[in-house]
mmCIF file of C-alpha atoms and ligand atoms in Angstrom:
data_model
loop_
_atom_site.group_PDB
_atom_site.id
_atom_site.type_symbol
_atom_site.label_atom_id
_atom_site.label_comp_id
_atom_site.label_asym_id
_atom_site.label_seq_id
_atom_site.Cartn_x
_atom_site.Cartn_y
_atom_site.Cartn_z
ATOM 1 C CA UNK A 364 106.315 79.350 81.867
ATOM 2 C CA UNK A 365 105.988 82.791 80.336
ATOM 3 C CA UNK A 366 104.578 85.750 82.164
ATOM 4 C CA UNK A 367 101.379 87.475 81.091
ATOM 5 C CA UNK A 368 101.905 91.043 79.968
ATOM 6 C CA UNK A 369 100.338 93.300 82.555
ATOM 7 C CA UNK A 370 98.724 96.667 81.983
ATOM 8 C CA UNK A 371 98.355 98.162 85.418
ATOM 9 C CA UNK A 372 95.882 100.690 86.709
ATOM 10 C CA UNK A 373 97.305 102.157 89.918
ATOM 11 C CA UNK A 374 95.223 103.713 92.684
ATOM 12 C CA UNK A 375 97.185 106.131 94.864
ATOM 13 C CA UNK A 376 100.462 107.882 94.222
ATOM 14 C CA UNK A 377 101.727 108.580 97.730
ATOM 15 C CA UNK A 378 104.798 107.193 99.447
ATOM 16 C CA UNK A 379 104.196 103.563 98.394
ATOM 17 C CA UNK A 380 102.848 104.370 94.913
ATOM 18 C CA UNK A 381 105.950 106.377 94.093
ATOM 19 C CA UNK A 382 108.139 103.712 95.688
ATOM 20 C CA UNK A 383 106.530 101.111 93.427
ATOM 21 C CA UNK A 384 107.122 103.307 90.410
ATOM 22 C CA UNK A 385 110.832 103.543 91.277
ATOM 23 C CA UNK A 386 111.301 99.811 91.850
ATOM 24 C CA UNK A 387 109.329 98.961 88.706
ATOM 25 C CA UNK A 388 111.496 101.321 86.648
ATOM 26 C CA UNK A 389 114.581 99.546 87.949
ATOM 27 C CA UNK A 390 113.341 96.051 87.315
ATOM 28 C CA UNK A 391 114.211 94.469 83.986
ATOM 29 C CA UNK A 392 112.540 91.071 84.171
ATOM 30 C CA UNK A 393 108.980 92.076 84.710
ATOM 31 C CA UNK A 394 106.512 92.622 81.885
ATOM 32 C CA UNK A 395 104.307 95.275 83.410
ATOM 33 C CA UNK A 396 103.470 98.890 82.655
ATOM 34 C CA UNK A 397 101.592 101.344 84.800
ATOM 35 C CA UNK A 398 99.241 102.847 82.227
ATOM 36 C CA UNK A 399 96.908 104.938 84.409
ATOM 37 C CA UNK A 400 97.036 106.312 87.953
ATOM 38 C CA UNK A 401 93.933 107.346 89.855
ATOM 39 C CA UNK A 402 94.494 109.992 92.530
ATOM 40 C CA UNK A 403 92.273 112.182 94.700
ATOM 41 C CA UNK A 404 93.984 115.530 95.083
ATOM 42 C CA UNK A 405 93.604 117.649 91.937
ATOM 43 C CA UNK A 406 95.990 120.379 93.108
ATOM 44 C CA UNK A 407 99.063 118.359 94.081
ATOM 45 C CA UNK A 408 102.247 118.702 92.003
ATOM 46 C CA UNK A 409 103.350 115.265 90.770
ATOM 47 C CA UNK A 410 106.557 114.114 89.180
ATOM 48 C CA UNK A 411 104.880 112.383 86.215
ATOM 49 C CA UNK A 412 103.151 113.837 83.218
ATOM 50 C CA UNK A 413 99.523 114.822 83.875
ATOM 51 C CA UNK A 414 98.323 112.485 81.136
ATOM 52 C CA UNK A 415 98.997 109.508 83.431
ATOM 53 C CA UNK A 416 96.565 110.705 86.049
ATOM 54 C CA UNK A 417 92.823 110.491 86.385
ATOM 55 C CA UNK A 418 90.462 111.415 89.191
ATOM 56 C CA UNK A 419 87.779 108.930 88.109
ATOM 57 C CA UNK A 420 87.879 105.328 89.353
ATOM 58 C CA UNK A 421 85.906 104.191 86.335
ATOM 59 C CA UNK A 422 88.717 105.286 83.986
ATOM 60 C CA UNK A 423 90.627 102.309 85.353
ATOM 61 C CA UNK A 424 87.913 99.894 86.493
ATOM 62 C CA UNK A 425 85.949 100.279 83.259
ATOM 63 C CA UNK A 426 88.977 100.025 80.947
ATOM 64 C CA UNK A 427 89.095 96.483 79.545
ATOM 65 C CA UNK A 428 92.675 96.932 78.359
ATOM 66 C CA UNK A 429 93.793 97.198 82.003
ATOM 67 C CA UNK A 430 94.147 93.667 83.375
ATOM 68 C CA UNK A 431 95.600 94.443 86.795
ATOM 69 C CA UNK A 432 94.689 96.896 89.529
ATOM 70 C CA UNK A 433 97.227 97.884 92.155
ATOM 71 C CA UNK A 434 95.536 99.555 95.096
ATOM 72 C CA UNK A 435 97.758 101.742 97.307
ATOM 73 C CA UNK A 436 95.419 104.274 98.872
ATOM 74 C CA UNK A 437 94.904 105.142 102.508
ATOM 75 C CA UNK A 438 91.152 104.935 102.956
ATOM 76 C CA UNK A 439 90.204 101.326 103.780
ATOM 77 C CA UNK A 440 86.507 101.659 102.810
ATOM 78 C CA UNK A 441 87.309 103.192 99.474
ATOM 79 C CA UNK A 442 90.041 100.594 98.952
ATOM 80 C CA UNK A 443 87.492 97.811 99.543
ATOM 81 C CA UNK A 444 85.217 99.254 96.863
ATOM 82 C CA UNK A 445 88.071 99.550 94.379
ATOM 83 C CA UNK A 446 89.464 96.088 95.081
ATOM 84 C CA UNK A 447 86.110 94.293 94.945
ATOM 85 C CA UNK A 448 85.041 96.362 91.910
ATOM 86 C CA UNK A 449 88.186 95.321 90.058
ATOM 87 C CA UNK A 450 87.821 91.657 91.033
ATOM 88 C CA UNK A 451 84.182 91.623 89.913
ATOM 89 C CA UNK A 452 85.399 92.757 86.507
ATOM 90 C CA UNK A 453 87.882 89.909 86.344
ATOM 91 C CA UNK A 454 91.008 91.960 86.976
ATOM 92 C CA UNK A 455 93.827 90.643 89.161
ATOM 93 C CA UNK A 456 94.501 92.829 92.157
ATOM 94 C CA UNK A 457 97.496 93.649 94.327
ATOM 95 C CA UNK A 458 96.931 95.686 97.476
ATOM 96 C CA UNK A 459 98.962 96.854 100.464
ATOM 97 C CA UNK A 460 95.950 97.869 102.533
ATOM 98 C CA UNK A 461 96.215 95.818 105.734
ATOM 99 C CA UNK A 462 93.204 97.358 107.403
ATOM 100 C CA UNK A 463 90.980 96.592 104.425
ATOM 101 C CA UNK A 464 92.282 93.033 104.001
ATOM 102 C CA UNK A 465 92.094 92.210 107.728
ATOM 103 C CA UNK A 466 88.562 93.593 108.082
ATOM 104 C CA UNK A 467 87.175 91.835 104.990
ATOM 105 C CA UNK A 468 89.173 88.627 104.807
ATOM 106 C CA UNK A 469 86.200 86.251 104.445
ATOM 107 C CA UNK A 470 84.529 88.338 101.732
ATOM 108 C CA UNK A 471 87.800 88.706 99.845
ATOM 109 C CA UNK A 472 88.487 84.974 99.939
ATOM 110 C CA UNK A 473 84.958 84.225 98.715
ATOM 111 C CA UNK A 474 85.283 86.729 95.874
ATOM 112 C CA UNK A 475 88.595 85.243 94.743
ATOM 113 C CA UNK A 476 86.925 81.836 94.584
ATOM 114 C CA UNK A 477 83.845 83.131 92.796
ATOM 115 C CA UNK A 478 85.614 85.282 90.199
ATOM 116 C CA UNK A 479 88.691 83.026 89.834
ATOM 117 C CA UNK A 480 90.967 86.058 90.048
ATOM 118 C CA UNK A 481 94.026 86.596 92.167
ATOM 119 C CA UNK A 482 94.245 89.031 95.030
ATOM 120 C CA UNK A 483 97.746 89.330 96.473
ATOM 121 C CA UNK A 484 98.721 91.424 99.493
ATOM 122 C CA UNK A 485 102.261 90.528 100.574
ATOM 123 C CA UNK A 486 103.038 94.210 101.197
ATOM 124 C CA UNK A 487 100.220 94.446 103.744
ATOM 125 C CA UNK A 488 102.158 92.520 106.405
ATOM 126 C CA UNK A 489 105.759 93.411 107.291
ATOM 127 C CA UNK A 490 106.392 95.172 103.963
ATOM 128 C CA UNK A 491 109.553 93.718 102.435
ATOM 129 C CA UNK A 492 109.496 90.424 104.390
ATOM 130 C CA UNK A 493 107.830 87.716 102.265
ATOM 131 C CA UNK A 494 106.004 86.231 105.222
ATOM 132 C CA UNK A 495 102.594 85.543 103.686
ATOM 133 C CA UNK A 496 103.918 83.498 100.803
ATOM 134 C CA UNK A 497 106.206 81.593 103.156
ATOM 135 C CA UNK A 498 103.361 80.763 105.485
ATOM 136 C CA UNK A 499 101.242 79.705 102.518
ATOM 137 C CA UNK A 500 103.834 77.533 100.842
ATOM 138 C CA UNK A 501 106.682 76.544 103.131
ATOM 139 C CA UNK A 502 104.680 75.898 106.288
ATOM 140 C CA UNK A 503 101.890 74.213 104.435
ATOM 141 C CA UNK A 504 102.184 70.918 106.248
ATOM 142 C CA UNK A 505 104.379 71.683 109.222
ATOM 143 C CA UNK A 506 102.966 71.980 112.706
ATOM 144 C CA UNK A 507 103.329 75.645 113.443
ATOM 145 C CA UNK A 508 103.464 76.393 117.170
ATOM 146 C CA UNK A 509 103.559 80.160 116.940
ATOM 147 C CA UNK A 510 104.350 83.238 114.888
ATOM 148 C CA UNK A 511 105.419 86.426 116.622
ATOM 149 C CA UNK A 512 107.508 89.434 115.789
ATOM 150 C CA UNK A 513 107.731 93.121 115.153
ATOM 151 C CA UNK A 514 105.168 93.983 112.505
ATOM 152 C CA UNK A 515 105.034 97.750 112.837
ATOM 153 C CA UNK A 516 107.960 99.829 111.594
ATOM 154 C CA UNK A 517 107.021 103.207 113.005
ATOM 155 C CA UNK A 518 106.556 102.133 116.630
ATOM 156 C CA UNK A 519 109.782 100.148 116.386
ATOM 157 C CA UNK A 520 111.524 103.235 115.060
ATOM 158 C CA UNK A 521 110.099 105.296 117.926
ATOM 159 C CA UNK A 522 111.052 102.747 120.593
ATOM 160 C CA UNK A 523 114.565 102.369 119.170
ATOM 161 C CA UNK A 524 115.324 106.066 119.176
ATOM 162 C CA UNK A 525 113.722 106.617 122.586
ATOM 163 C CA UNK A 526 115.971 103.873 123.898
ATOM 164 C CA UNK A 527 119.243 104.710 122.164
ATOM 165 C CA UNK A 528 119.064 108.505 122.148
ATOM 166 C CA UNK A 529 116.723 109.036 125.103
ATOM 167 C CA UNK A 530 114.526 111.237 122.927
ATOM 168 C CA UNK A 531 110.923 112.048 123.896
ATOM 169 C CA UNK A 532 108.112 110.121 122.223
ATOM 170 C CA UNK A 533 106.566 113.129 120.441
ATOM 171 C CA UNK A 534 109.858 114.172 118.829
ATOM 172 C CA UNK A 535 110.584 110.726 117.395
ATOM 173 C CA UNK A 536 106.993 110.320 116.232
ATOM 174 C CA UNK A 537 107.295 113.529 114.200
ATOM 175 C CA UNK A 538 110.527 112.254 112.671
ATOM 176 C CA UNK A 539 109.000 108.839 111.840
ATOM 177 C CA UNK A 540 106.146 110.697 110.184
ATOM 178 C CA UNK A 541 108.458 112.767 108.024
ATOM 179 C CA UNK A 542 110.092 109.543 106.831
ATOM 180 C CA UNK A 543 106.738 108.146 105.654
ATOM 181 C CA UNK A 544 106.574 105.298 108.198
ATOM 182 C CA UNK A 545 103.492 106.453 110.090
ATOM 183 C CA UNK A 546 99.856 106.017 109.032
ATOM 184 C CA UNK A 547 97.867 109.159 108.218
ATOM 185 C CA UNK A 548 96.117 108.491 111.526
ATOM 186 C CA UNK A 549 99.091 107.756 113.855
ATOM 187 C CA UNK A 550 96.724 106.199 116.421
ATOM 188 C CA UNK A 551 96.682 103.128 114.199
ATOM 189 C CA UNK A 552 100.407 102.635 114.772
ATOM 190 C CA UNK A 553 100.772 103.849 118.338
ATOM 191 C CA UNK A 554 97.808 101.968 119.775
ATOM 192 C CA UNK A 555 98.696 98.719 118.055
ATOM 193 C CA UNK A 556 95.873 98.531 115.486
ATOM 194 C CA UNK A 557 98.225 98.375 112.520
ATOM 195 C CA UNK A 558 100.200 95.536 114.100
ATOM 196 C CA UNK A 559 96.896 93.785 114.832
ATOM 197 C CA UNK A 560 95.642 94.038 111.239
ATOM 198 C CA UNK A 561 98.890 92.445 110.101
ATOM 199 C CA UNK A 562 98.597 89.798 112.808
ATOM 200 C CA UNK A 563 95.092 88.880 111.617
ATOM 201 C CA UNK A 564 96.296 88.532 108.021
ATOM 202 C CA UNK A 565 99.229 86.404 109.152
ATOM 203 C CA UNK A 566 96.893 84.281 111.296
ATOM 204 C CA UNK A 567 94.778 83.417 108.243
ATOM 205 C CA UNK A 568 97.825 82.214 106.327
ATOM 206 C CA UNK A 569 99.514 80.542 109.300
ATOM 207 C CA UNK A 570 96.509 78.636 110.615
ATOM 208 C CA UNK A 571 93.671 78.932 108.099
ATOM 209 C CA UNK A 572 91.471 80.626 110.674
ATOM 210 C CA UNK A 573 90.069 84.082 109.952
ATOM 211 C CA UNK A 574 90.145 86.258 113.074
ATOM 212 C CA UNK A 575 88.208 89.510 112.996
ATOM 213 C CA UNK A 576 90.449 92.359 114.239
ATOM 214 C CA UNK A 577 87.768 93.437 116.724
ATOM 215 C CA UNK A 578 88.031 90.118 118.513
ATOM 216 C CA UNK A 579 91.790 90.350 119.108
ATOM 217 C CA UNK A 580 93.203 92.148 122.164
ATOM 218 C CA UNK A 581 95.724 94.876 121.390
ATOM 219 C CA UNK A 582 97.643 97.272 123.600
ATOM 220 C CA UNK A 583 100.068 99.792 122.137
ATOM 221 C CA UNK A 584 102.860 102.097 123.274
ATOM 222 C CA UNK A 585 100.951 105.373 123.705
ATOM 223 C CA UNK A 586 101.560 105.483 127.476
ATOM 224 C CA UNK A 587 105.228 104.541 127.558
ATOM 225 C CA UNK A 588 107.376 106.944 129.583
ATOM 226 C CA UNK A 589 110.990 107.381 130.637
ATOM 227 C CA UNK A 590 110.526 105.200 133.768
ATOM 228 C CA UNK A 591 109.538 102.279 131.576
ATOM 229 C CA UNK A 592 112.522 102.798 129.294
ATOM 230 C CA UNK A 593 114.839 103.073 132.281
ATOM 231 C CA UNK A 594 113.470 99.938 133.929
ATOM 232 C CA UNK A 595 114.008 97.973 130.716
ATOM 233 C CA UNK A 596 117.521 99.346 130.276
ATOM 234 C CA UNK A 597 118.540 98.449 133.835
ATOM 235 C CA UNK A 598 117.339 94.871 133.334
ATOM 236 C CA UNK A 599 119.123 94.563 129.986
ATOM 237 C CA UNK A 600 115.878 94.486 127.984
ATOM 238 C CA UNK A 601 114.496 96.419 125.064
ATOM 239 C CA UNK A 602 110.765 97.125 124.836
ATOM 240 C CA UNK A 603 109.225 96.073 121.502
ATOM 241 C CA UNK A 604 105.611 95.972 120.333
ATOM 242 C CA UNK A 605 105.064 92.269 119.680
ATOM 243 C CA UNK A 606 102.034 90.652 118.021
ATOM 244 C CA UNK A 607 101.706 86.948 118.789
ATOM 245 C CA UNK A 608 99.626 84.067 117.448
ATOM 246 C CA UNK A 609 100.125 80.549 118.674
ATOM 247 C CA UNK A 610 98.558 77.225 119.438
ATOM 248 C CA UNK A 611 97.031 76.540 122.832
ATOM 249 C CA UNK A 612 95.811 73.055 121.943
ATOM 250 C CA UNK A 613 95.409 70.631 119.050
ATOM 251 C CA UNK A 614 92.851 72.730 117.201
ATOM 252 C CA UNK A 615 92.905 76.042 119.086
ATOM 253 C CA UNK A 616 94.915 79.226 118.771
ATOM 254 C CA UNK A 617 95.161 82.502 120.639
ATOM 255 C CA UNK A 618 96.519 85.886 119.553
ATOM 256 C CA UNK A 619 97.182 89.361 120.917
ATOM 257 C CA UNK A 620 99.360 92.465 120.455
ATOM 258 C CA UNK A 621 101.312 93.791 123.433
ATOM 259 C CA UNK A 622 104.599 95.493 124.250
ATOM 260 C CA UNK A 623 107.119 92.931 125.454
ATOM 261 C CA UNK A 624 110.492 93.004 127.229
ATOM 262 C CA UNK A 625 113.040 91.448 124.915
ATOM 263 C CA UNK A 626 116.302 90.118 126.294
ATOM 264 C CA UNK A 627 119.599 90.235 124.435
ATOM 265 C CA UNK A 628 119.552 86.537 123.510
ATOM 266 C CA UNK A 629 116.326 86.871 121.467
ATOM 267 C CA UNK A 630 116.137 87.371 117.698
ATOM 268 C CA UNK A 631 113.901 90.411 118.088
ATOM 269 C CA UNK A 632 116.430 92.233 120.276
ATOM 270 C CA UNK A 633 118.455 93.192 117.191
ATOM 271 C CA UNK A 634 115.435 94.351 115.174
ATOM 272 C CA UNK A 635 115.638 98.123 115.429
ATOM 273 C CA UNK A 636 114.396 101.273 113.746
ATOM 274 C CA UNK A 637 111.866 100.729 110.933
ATOM 275 C CA UNK A 638 112.875 97.096 110.502
ATOM 276 C CA UNK A 639 110.472 94.228 111.154
ATOM 277 C CA UNK A 640 111.204 90.690 112.257
ATOM 278 C CA UNK A 641 109.112 87.531 112.304
ATOM 279 C CA UNK A 642 109.897 84.430 114.355
ATOM 280 C CA UNK A 643 108.122 81.224 113.383
ATOM 281 C CA UNK A 644 108.298 78.200 115.663
ATOM 282 C CA UNK A 645 107.413 74.926 113.981
ATOM 283 C CA UNK A 646 107.850 71.313 114.932
ATOM 284 C CA UNK A 647 110.041 70.242 112.006
ATOM 285 C CA UNK A 648 111.527 73.486 110.695
ATOM 286 C CA UNK A 649 111.990 74.570 114.356
ATOM 287 C CA UNK A 650 112.776 78.223 114.962
ATOM 288 C CA UNK A 651 113.110 80.513 111.952
ATOM 289 C CA UNK A 652 113.659 84.222 111.792
ATOM 290 C CA UNK A 653 112.770 86.632 108.966
ATOM 291 C CA UNK A 654 114.173 90.138 108.968
ATOM 292 C CA UNK A 655 113.672 93.148 106.704
ATOM 293 C CA UNK A 656 112.403 96.674 106.316
ATOM 294 C CA UNK A 657 108.835 96.993 107.521
ATOM 295 C CA UNK A 658 107.887 100.475 106.360
ATOM 296 C CA UNK A 659 108.790 103.071 103.759
ATOM 297 C CA UNK A 660 108.009 103.545 100.076
ATOM 298 C CA UNK A 661 110.714 101.414 98.495
ATOM 299 C CA UNK A 662 110.504 98.501 100.956
ATOM 300 C CA UNK A 663 106.734 98.302 100.562
ATOM 301 C CA UNK A 664 106.979 98.959 96.819
ATOM 302 C CA UNK A 665 109.335 95.983 96.465
ATOM 303 C CA UNK A 666 106.739 93.661 98.037
ATOM 304 C CA UNK A 667 104.061 95.083 95.739
ATOM 305 C CA UNK A 668 106.328 94.468 92.766
ATOM 306 C CA UNK A 669 106.932 90.905 93.872
ATOM 307 C CA UNK A 670 103.152 90.362 93.962
ATOM 308 C CA UNK A 671 102.765 91.915 90.516
ATOM 309 C CA UNK A 672 105.407 89.532 89.220
ATOM 310 C CA UNK A 673 103.813 86.511 90.961
ATOM 311 C CA UNK A 674 100.440 87.470 89.546
ATOM 312 C CA UNK A 675 101.874 87.678 86.029
ATOM 313 C CA UNK A 676 102.651 83.937 86.437
ATOM 314 C CA UNK A 677 99.075 83.327 87.639
ATOM 315 C CA UNK A 678 100.083 82.795 91.290
ATOM 316 C CA UNK A 679 97.145 82.806 93.701
ATOM 317 C CA UNK A 680 96.863 82.190 97.423
ATOM 318 C CA UNK A 681 95.168 78.852 97.844
ATOM 319 C CA UNK A 682 94.319 79.205 101.543
ATOM 320 C CA UNK A 683 95.070 75.504 101.826
ATOM 321 C CA UNK A 684 95.003 75.478 105.607
ATOM 322 C CA UNK A 685 91.387 76.628 105.602
ATOM 323 C CA UNK A 686 90.531 73.475 103.742
ATOM 324 C CA UNK A 687 92.615 71.305 106.079
ATOM 325 C CA UNK A 688 90.476 72.441 109.023
ATOM 326 C CA UNK A 689 93.178 71.584 111.560
ATOM 327 C CA UNK A 690 92.696 74.781 113.563
ATOM 328 C CA UNK A 691 89.036 75.428 114.224
ATOM 329 C CA UNK A 692 88.861 77.398 117.493
ATOM 330 C CA UNK A 693 90.089 80.636 118.961
ATOM 331 C CA UNK A 694 90.505 81.321 122.669
ATOM 332 C CA UNK A 695 91.382 84.245 124.911
ATOM 333 C CA UNK A 696 91.306 82.088 127.994
ATOM 334 C CA UNK A 697 95.038 82.106 128.618
ATOM 335 C CA UNK A 698 97.263 83.549 131.344
ATOM 336 C CA UNK A 699 100.040 86.035 130.565
ATOM 337 C CA UNK A 700 102.918 87.212 132.731
ATOM 338 C CA UNK A 701 103.087 91.012 132.782
ATOM 339 C CA UNK A 702 104.924 93.932 134.293
ATOM 340 C CA UNK A 703 102.518 96.770 135.109
ATOM 341 C CA UNK A 704 103.538 100.362 135.900
ATOM 342 C CA UNK A 705 100.649 102.344 137.385
ATOM 343 C CA UNK A 706 99.804 105.471 139.342
ATOM 344 C CA UNK A 707 96.326 104.587 140.677
ATOM 345 C CA UNK A 708 96.289 101.293 142.587
ATOM 346 C CA UNK A 709 92.668 100.721 141.505
ATOM 347 C CA UNK A 710 94.093 99.992 138.064
ATOM 348 C CA UNK A 711 95.740 96.855 139.420
ATOM 349 C CA UNK A 712 92.250 95.490 139.993
ATOM 350 C CA UNK A 713 91.038 96.650 136.609
ATOM 351 C CA UNK A 714 93.638 94.587 134.828
ATOM 352 C CA UNK A 715 92.940 91.724 137.252
ATOM 353 C CA UNK A 716 96.570 90.969 138.039
ATOM 354 C CA UNK A 717 97.075 87.981 140.341
ATOM 355 C CA UNK A 718 99.900 85.790 141.656
ATOM 356 C CA UNK A 719 101.986 88.919 142.185
ATOM 357 C CA UNK A 720 105.682 88.091 142.212
ATOM 358 C CA UNK A 721 107.142 91.584 142.631
ATOM 359 C CA UNK A 722 105.774 94.893 143.851
ATOM 360 C CA UNK A 723 107.576 98.235 143.947
ATOM 361 C CA UNK A 724 106.264 101.561 145.257
ATOM 362 C CA UNK A 725 107.755 105.019 145.261
ATOM 363 C CA UNK A 726 105.989 108.406 145.377
ATOM 364 C CA UNK A 727 106.257 108.901 141.605
ATOM 365 C CA UNK A 728 106.603 105.358 140.264
ATOM 366 C CA UNK A 729 104.999 101.997 141.089
ATOM 367 C CA UNK A 730 104.938 98.652 139.416
ATOM 368 C CA UNK A 731 103.893 95.064 139.977
ATOM 369 C CA UNK A 732 104.581 91.867 138.113
ATOM 370 C CA UNK A 733 102.124 88.996 137.999
ATOM 371 C CA UNK A 734 99.623 87.090 135.903
ATOM 372 C CA UNK A 735 96.682 88.419 133.907
ATOM 373 C CA UNK A 736 93.973 86.648 131.959
ATOM 374 C CA UNK A 737 93.727 87.640 128.301
ATOM 375 C CA UNK A 738 89.919 87.386 128.282
ATOM 376 C CA UNK A 739 89.798 89.739 131.276
ATOM 377 C CA UNK A 740 92.075 92.227 129.492
ATOM 378 C CA UNK A 741 89.864 92.004 126.423
ATOM 379 C CA UNK A 742 86.669 92.571 128.449
ATOM 380 C CA UNK A 743 88.216 95.657 130.084
ATOM 381 C CA UNK A 744 90.080 96.912 127.019
ATOM 382 C CA UNK A 745 88.401 100.322 126.848
ATOM 383 C CA UNK A 746 89.278 101.169 130.467
ATOM 384 C CA UNK A 747 92.777 99.756 130.114
ATOM 385 C CA UNK A 748 93.487 101.881 127.033
ATOM 386 C CA UNK A 749 92.959 105.159 128.924
ATOM 387 C CA UNK A 750 94.710 104.342 132.205
ATOM 388 C CA UNK A 751 97.734 106.333 133.303
ATOM 389 C CA UNK A 752 99.731 103.100 133.243
ATOM 390 C CA UNK A 753 101.859 100.901 131.014
ATOM 391 C CA UNK A 754 101.752 97.148 130.661
ATOM 392 C CA UNK A 755 104.496 94.986 129.206
ATOM 393 C CA UNK A 756 104.451 91.225 128.639
ATOM 394 C CA UNK A 757 107.312 89.358 130.297
HETATM 395 N N1 HSE B 1448 102.637 102.424 109.469
HETATM 396 C C1 HSE B 1448 103.117 101.154 109.054
HETATM 397 C C2 HSE B 1448 104.244 100.733 109.964
HETATM 398 C C3 HSE B 1448 103.573 101.225 107.631
HETATM 399 O O1 HSE B 1448 104.719 101.583 110.721
HETATM 400 O O2 HSE B 1448 104.635 99.579 109.967
HETATM 401 C C4 HSE B 1448 103.879 99.896 107.014
HETATM 402 O O3 HSE B 1448 102.785 99.029 107.042
#
């Protein structure tokens, strides 16, 4: 099979766009040239000749000689317009925009079917780890019990350095930002949205069920403090932000994003800094662990390049599991074991903790462990997000 020659129109030339440019320049096998780059900022100094750049979308979308669009911009609404505009004109598309893909999954699947074009987005979930294609192809017929992991590089970087160097949150966040790991709006990382977008994308490819991000409970690491780190350390745990999707019955799944205590014997314990890890539990393949860089220009650029290459051989996601219709329902009616550090005891009621197994009180530090219902957490998510408290799954 020979590859189609690709003439690429690139949108965005930030951290990932430049990373892609570097990895493409160092790749011999691929028949692809970036012929035009659309950017927003007219003043910025760039390391390529000005003739490459345009400020008009149409210069790429309306150019029939460009047969592939690679979308690497920040703004999810604008990205959706670019991606759908390119697909409507019959161009193949590669994107890394997790928020855009997660929020528009159904429309994007329908458009791929209607226009018979490929839309690939491996870089949108766990950057350099090829998890989407593995879920699509390898786990096509296996009974997948669950997929969980560390999907967000910047929070993992922050948690690692807080733990190993006892640095304050704000200092490590600034450092993660300077390294290009953090979203322009850091709330997306810190509060767990970014991990949730990736979880929703992974859910579609793992189970064939599209979950809207708004329907999935997420809780991030914004409120973590030194007591929480110390508690984890004393127990021999690390705290990681862990998205989870798994089966609760024959045709039903659940999913959520929460910090979790990870003991030394677990795969995720050794996943530190900006690295990501994914653990898949399946009935025949059993437990499998994927590990790789989850953020940064070159790591993400390498996944984009892999999609460009796959697209040049006409690879498309087939969303086979959607057709199989094995998983048809989603539930939040499950119980979770949590550790809950709080200052106001009314917050114990707000999270609805029951079957308390441990309770500790001191003038400056209190916690309980017990069971919470995911639906209850979801119903109270706005209050829970602003509590002076921190919740960790056990
Ligand atoms: N902000 C994201 C992260 C970048 O920290 O994982 C990669 O998607």
